[in-house]
mmCIF file of C-alpha atoms in Angstrom:
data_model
loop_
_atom_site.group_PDB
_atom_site.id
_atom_site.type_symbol
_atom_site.label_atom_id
_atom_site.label_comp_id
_atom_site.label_asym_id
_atom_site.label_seq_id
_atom_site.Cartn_x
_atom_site.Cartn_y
_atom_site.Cartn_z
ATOM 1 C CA UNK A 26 39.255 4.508 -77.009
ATOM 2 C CA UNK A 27 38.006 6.894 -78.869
ATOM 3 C CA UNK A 28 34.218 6.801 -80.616
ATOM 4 C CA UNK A 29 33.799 8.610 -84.068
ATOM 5 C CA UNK A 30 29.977 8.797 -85.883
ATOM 6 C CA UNK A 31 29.422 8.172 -89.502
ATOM 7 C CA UNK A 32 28.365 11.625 -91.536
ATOM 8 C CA UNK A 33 25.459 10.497 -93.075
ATOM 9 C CA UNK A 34 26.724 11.596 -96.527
ATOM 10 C CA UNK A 35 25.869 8.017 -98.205
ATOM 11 C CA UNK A 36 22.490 7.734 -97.278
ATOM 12 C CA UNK A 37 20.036 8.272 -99.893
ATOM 13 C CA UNK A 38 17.647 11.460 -99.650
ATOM 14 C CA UNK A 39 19.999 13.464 -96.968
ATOM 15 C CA UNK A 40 20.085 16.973 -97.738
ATOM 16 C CA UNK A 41 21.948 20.318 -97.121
ATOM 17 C CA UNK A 42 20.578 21.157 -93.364
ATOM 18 C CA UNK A 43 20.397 17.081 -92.175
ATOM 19 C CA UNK A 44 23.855 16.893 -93.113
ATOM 20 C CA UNK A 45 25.107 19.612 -91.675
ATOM 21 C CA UNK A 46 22.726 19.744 -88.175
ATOM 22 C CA UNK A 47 24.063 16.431 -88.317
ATOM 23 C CA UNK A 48 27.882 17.305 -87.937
ATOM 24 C CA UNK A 49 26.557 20.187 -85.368
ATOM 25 C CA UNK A 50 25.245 17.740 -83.225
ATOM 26 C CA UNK A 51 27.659 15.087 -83.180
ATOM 27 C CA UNK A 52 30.365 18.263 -82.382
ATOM 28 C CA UNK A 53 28.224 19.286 -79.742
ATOM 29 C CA UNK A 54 27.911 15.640 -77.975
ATOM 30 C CA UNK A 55 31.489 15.117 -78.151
ATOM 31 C CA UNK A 56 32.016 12.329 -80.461
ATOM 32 C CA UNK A 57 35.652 12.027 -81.357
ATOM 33 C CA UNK A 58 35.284 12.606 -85.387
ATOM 34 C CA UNK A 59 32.969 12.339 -88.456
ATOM 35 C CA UNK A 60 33.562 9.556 -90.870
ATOM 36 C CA UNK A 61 32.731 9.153 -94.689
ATOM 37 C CA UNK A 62 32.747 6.693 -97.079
ATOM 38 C CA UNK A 63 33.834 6.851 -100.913
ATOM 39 C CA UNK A 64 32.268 5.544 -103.949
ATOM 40 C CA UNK A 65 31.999 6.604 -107.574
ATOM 41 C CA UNK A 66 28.739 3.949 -108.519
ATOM 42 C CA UNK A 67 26.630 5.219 -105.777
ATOM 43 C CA UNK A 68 24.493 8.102 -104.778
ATOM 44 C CA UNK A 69 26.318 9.397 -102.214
ATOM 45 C CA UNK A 70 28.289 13.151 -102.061
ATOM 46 C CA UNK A 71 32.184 13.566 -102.287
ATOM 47 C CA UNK A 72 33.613 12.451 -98.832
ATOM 48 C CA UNK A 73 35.909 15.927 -98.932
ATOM 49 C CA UNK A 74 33.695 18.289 -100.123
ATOM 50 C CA UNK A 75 30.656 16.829 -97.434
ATOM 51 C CA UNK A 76 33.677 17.153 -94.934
ATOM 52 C CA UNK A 77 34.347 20.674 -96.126
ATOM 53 C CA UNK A 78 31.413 21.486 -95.774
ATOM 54 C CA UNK A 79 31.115 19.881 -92.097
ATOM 55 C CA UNK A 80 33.875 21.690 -91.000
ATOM 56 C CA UNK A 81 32.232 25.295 -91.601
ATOM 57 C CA UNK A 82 29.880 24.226 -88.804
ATOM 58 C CA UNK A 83 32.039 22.780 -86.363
ATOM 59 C CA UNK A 84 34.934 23.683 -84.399
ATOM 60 C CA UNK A 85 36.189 20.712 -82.512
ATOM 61 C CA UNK A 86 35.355 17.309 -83.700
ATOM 62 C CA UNK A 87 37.593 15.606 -85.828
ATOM 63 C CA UNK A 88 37.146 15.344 -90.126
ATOM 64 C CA UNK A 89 37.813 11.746 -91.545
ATOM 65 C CA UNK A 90 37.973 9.860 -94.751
ATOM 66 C CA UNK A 91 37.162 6.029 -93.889
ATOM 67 C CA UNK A 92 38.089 5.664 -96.287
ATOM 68 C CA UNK A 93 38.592 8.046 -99.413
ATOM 69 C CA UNK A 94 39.629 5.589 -102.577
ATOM 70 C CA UNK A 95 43.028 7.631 -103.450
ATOM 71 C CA UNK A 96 43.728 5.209 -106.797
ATOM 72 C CA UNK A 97 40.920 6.249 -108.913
ATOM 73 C CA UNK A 98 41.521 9.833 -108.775
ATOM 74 C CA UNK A 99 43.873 10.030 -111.599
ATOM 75 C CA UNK A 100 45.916 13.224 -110.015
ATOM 76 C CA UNK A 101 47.938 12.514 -107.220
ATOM 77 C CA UNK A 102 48.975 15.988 -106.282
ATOM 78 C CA UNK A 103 45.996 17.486 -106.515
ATOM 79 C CA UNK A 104 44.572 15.475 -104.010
ATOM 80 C CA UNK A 105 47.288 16.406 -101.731
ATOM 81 C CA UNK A 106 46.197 20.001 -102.337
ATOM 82 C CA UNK A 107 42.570 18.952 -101.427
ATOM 83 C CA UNK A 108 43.576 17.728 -98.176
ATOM 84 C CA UNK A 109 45.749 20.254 -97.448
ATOM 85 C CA UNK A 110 43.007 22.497 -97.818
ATOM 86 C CA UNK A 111 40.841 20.673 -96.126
ATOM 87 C CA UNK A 112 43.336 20.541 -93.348
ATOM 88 C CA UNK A 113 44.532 23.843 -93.045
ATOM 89 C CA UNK A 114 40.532 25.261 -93.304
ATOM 90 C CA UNK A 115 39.680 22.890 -90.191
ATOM 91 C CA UNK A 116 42.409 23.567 -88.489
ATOM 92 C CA UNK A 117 44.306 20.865 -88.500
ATOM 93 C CA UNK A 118 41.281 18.634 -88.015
ATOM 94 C CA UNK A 119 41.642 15.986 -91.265
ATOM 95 C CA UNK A 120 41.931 12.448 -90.713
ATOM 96 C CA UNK A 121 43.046 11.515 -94.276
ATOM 97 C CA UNK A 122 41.813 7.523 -94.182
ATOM 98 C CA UNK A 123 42.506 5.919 -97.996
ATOM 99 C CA UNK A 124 42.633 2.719 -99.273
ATOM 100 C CA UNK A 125 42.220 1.161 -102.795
ATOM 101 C CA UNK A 126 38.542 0.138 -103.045
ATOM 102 C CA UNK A 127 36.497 -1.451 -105.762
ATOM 103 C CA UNK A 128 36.620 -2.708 -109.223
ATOM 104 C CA UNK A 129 33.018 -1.038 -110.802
ATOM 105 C CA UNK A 130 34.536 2.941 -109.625
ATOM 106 C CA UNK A 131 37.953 2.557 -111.367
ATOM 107 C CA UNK A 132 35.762 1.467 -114.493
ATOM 108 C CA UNK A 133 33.989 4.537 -114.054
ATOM 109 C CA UNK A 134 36.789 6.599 -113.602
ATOM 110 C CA UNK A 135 38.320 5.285 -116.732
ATOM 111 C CA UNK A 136 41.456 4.680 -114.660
ATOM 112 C CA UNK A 137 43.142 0.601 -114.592
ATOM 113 C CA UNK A 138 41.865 -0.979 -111.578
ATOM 114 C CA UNK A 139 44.843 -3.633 -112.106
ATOM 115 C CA UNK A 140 47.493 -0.914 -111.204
ATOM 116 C CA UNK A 141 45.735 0.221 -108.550
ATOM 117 C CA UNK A 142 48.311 -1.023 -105.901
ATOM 118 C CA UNK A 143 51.440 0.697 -108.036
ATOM 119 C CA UNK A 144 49.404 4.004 -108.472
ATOM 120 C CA UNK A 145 48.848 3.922 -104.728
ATOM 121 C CA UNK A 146 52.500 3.724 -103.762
ATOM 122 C CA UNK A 147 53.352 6.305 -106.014
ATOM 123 C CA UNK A 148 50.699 9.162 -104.592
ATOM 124 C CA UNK A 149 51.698 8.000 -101.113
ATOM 125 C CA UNK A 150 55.267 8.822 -102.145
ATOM 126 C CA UNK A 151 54.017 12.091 -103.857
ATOM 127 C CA UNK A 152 52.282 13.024 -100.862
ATOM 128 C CA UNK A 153 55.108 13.026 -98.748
ATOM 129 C CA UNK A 154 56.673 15.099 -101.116
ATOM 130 C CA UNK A 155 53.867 17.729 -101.666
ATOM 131 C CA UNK A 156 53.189 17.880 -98.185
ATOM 132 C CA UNK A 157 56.681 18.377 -97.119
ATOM 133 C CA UNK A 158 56.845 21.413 -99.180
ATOM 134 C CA UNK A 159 59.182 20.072 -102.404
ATOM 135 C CA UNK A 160 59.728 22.700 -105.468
ATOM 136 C CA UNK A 161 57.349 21.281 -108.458
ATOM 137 C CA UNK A 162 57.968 24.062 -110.671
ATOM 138 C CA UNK A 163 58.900 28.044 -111.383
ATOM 139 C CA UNK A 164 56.136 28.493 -108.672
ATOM 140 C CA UNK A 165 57.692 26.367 -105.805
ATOM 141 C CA UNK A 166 55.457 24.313 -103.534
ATOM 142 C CA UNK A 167 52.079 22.883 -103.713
ATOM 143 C CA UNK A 168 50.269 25.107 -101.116
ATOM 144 C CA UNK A 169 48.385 25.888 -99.179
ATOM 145 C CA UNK A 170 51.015 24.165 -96.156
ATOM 146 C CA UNK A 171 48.793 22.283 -93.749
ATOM 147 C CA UNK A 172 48.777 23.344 -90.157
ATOM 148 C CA UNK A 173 51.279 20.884 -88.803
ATOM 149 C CA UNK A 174 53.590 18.414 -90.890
ATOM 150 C CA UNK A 175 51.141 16.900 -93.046
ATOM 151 C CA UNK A 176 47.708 15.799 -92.430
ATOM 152 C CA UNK A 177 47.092 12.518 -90.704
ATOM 153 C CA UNK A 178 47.143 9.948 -92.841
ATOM 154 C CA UNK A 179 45.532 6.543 -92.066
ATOM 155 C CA UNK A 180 46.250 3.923 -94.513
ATOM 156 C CA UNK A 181 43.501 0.530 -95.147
ATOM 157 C CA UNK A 182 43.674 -2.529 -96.219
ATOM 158 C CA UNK A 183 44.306 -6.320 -94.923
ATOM 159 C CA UNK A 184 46.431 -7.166 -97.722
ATOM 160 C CA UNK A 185 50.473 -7.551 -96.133
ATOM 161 C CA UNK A 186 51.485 -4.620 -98.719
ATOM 162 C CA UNK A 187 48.598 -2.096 -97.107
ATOM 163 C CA UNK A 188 50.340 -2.791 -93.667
ATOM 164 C CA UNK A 189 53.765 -1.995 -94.736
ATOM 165 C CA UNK A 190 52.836 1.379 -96.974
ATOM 166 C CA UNK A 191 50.789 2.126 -93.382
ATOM 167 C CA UNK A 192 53.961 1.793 -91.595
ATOM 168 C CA UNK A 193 55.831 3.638 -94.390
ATOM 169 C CA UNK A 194 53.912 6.766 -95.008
ATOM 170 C CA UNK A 195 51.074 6.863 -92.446
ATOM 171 C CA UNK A 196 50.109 7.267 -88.942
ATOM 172 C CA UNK A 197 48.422 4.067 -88.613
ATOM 173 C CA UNK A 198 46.079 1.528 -90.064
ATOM 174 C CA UNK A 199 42.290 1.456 -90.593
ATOM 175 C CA UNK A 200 39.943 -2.026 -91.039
ATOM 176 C CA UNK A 201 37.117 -1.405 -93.222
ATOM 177 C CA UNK A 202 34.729 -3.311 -91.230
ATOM 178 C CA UNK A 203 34.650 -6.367 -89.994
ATOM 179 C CA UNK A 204 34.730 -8.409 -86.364
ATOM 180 C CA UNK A 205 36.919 -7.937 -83.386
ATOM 181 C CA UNK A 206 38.598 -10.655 -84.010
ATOM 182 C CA UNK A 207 39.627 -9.380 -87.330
ATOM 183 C CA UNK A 208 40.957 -6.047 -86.063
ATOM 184 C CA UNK A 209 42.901 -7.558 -83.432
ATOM 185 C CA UNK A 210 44.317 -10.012 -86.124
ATOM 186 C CA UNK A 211 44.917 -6.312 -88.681
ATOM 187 C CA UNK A 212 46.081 -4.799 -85.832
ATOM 188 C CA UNK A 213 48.733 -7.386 -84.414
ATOM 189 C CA UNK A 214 50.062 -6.963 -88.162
ATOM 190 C CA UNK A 215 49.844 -2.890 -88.183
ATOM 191 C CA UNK A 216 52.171 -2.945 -85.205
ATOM 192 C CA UNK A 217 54.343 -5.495 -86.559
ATOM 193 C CA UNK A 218 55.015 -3.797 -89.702
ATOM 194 C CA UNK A 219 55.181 -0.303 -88.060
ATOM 195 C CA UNK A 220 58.211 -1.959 -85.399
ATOM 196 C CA UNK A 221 59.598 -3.487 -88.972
ATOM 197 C CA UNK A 222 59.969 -0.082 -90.494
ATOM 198 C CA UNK A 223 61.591 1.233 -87.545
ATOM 199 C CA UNK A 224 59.369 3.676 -86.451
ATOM 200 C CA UNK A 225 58.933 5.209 -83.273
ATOM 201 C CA UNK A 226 55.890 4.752 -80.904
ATOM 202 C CA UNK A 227 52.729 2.955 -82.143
ATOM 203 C CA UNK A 228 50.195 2.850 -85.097
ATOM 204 C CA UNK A 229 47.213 4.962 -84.486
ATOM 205 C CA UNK A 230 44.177 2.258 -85.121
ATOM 206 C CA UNK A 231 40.708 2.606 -86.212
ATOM 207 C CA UNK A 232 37.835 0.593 -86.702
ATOM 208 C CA UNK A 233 34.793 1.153 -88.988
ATOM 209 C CA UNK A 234 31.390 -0.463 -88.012
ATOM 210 C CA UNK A 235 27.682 -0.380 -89.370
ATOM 211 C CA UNK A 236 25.248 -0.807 -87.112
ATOM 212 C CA UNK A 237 21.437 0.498 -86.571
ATOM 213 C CA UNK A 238 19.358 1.901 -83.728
#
């Protein structure tokens, strides 16, 4: 098992140098990644850009989105072309978590919360294609290429569709908090749906928790 730390890009007041001593130190003490959250309604700093920035200061520790809210950004392939940038500037280090999130930041977005789960599939789907290096134009491919295939892409949700586009597109499946019991109920479902899509090996799964010292 692996153990990742929260970058404390959410939390109210954190600056510049605490964020970034921050991801120094947790590079430094071996934890296996970084983690952010995403919100539009709240006073926190863009999970990719505070992981961009992260990965200038580090050289080992893994980069991840848990989760970035991939719906409410209204531009599918440009997204991609974040996180291939992301990618390719770390390395190879992004862990490219997204789910579907909440109600109040597609309102803010101006985007339909209601088509949230059709919007999803579709950037999934343009992902692959983006990432895989398709023609869009006169110019050819979305660049930059990322380091290896794609980025890895860890899919959330508990609903049975976030399963199945987890086992269609991703490398695994992500709970968004919760108890044990829950992830070993998400995951008995994760590996279900990845053996129903006939995919080779096993999900890679992740758990997010909150906790205090």
């Amino acid at each position: 098992m692996d153990v990742g730390i929260g970058l404390p890009a959410a939390i109210a007041g954190v600056g510049r140098d605490q964020l970034l001593e921050w991801a120094r130190r947790a590079d430094a003490r071996g934890f296996s990644s970084l983690g952010t959250i995403d919100r539009i309604v709240y006073d926190n700093y863009d999970p990719l850009i505070a992981l961009a920035a992260a990965a200038a200061v580090t050289e080992r520790i893994r980069l991840a989105s848990t989760i970035l809210i991939a719906p409410y950004r209204s531009n599918g392939a440009l997204v991609a072309k974040q996180a291939a940038s992301l990618d390719r500037l770390s390395n190879g280090r992004l862990v490219l978590g997204v789910a579907v999130g909440r109600e109040d930041d597609y309102n803010a977005s101006g985007v339909d919360f209601h088509t949230r789960g059709r919007r999803f599939e579709q950037m999934l789907e343009q992902w692959d294609d983006v990432w895989a290096g398709k023609t869009f134009g006169t110019a050819g491919a979305i660049g930059p290429r990322p380091p290896r295939e794609r980025p890895t892409l860890i899919v959330g949700g508990t609903v049975d569709a976030a399963f199945e586009r987890a086992a269609r597109h991703g490398d695994g499946w992500i709970m968004g908090g919760g108890s044990p019991d829950q992830f070993s109920e998400g995951a008995a479902k994760a590996r279900a749906a990845w053996q129903a899509a006939g995919r080779d090996g096993a999900p890679r799964l992740i758990s997010l928790a909150y906790f205090a010292l």
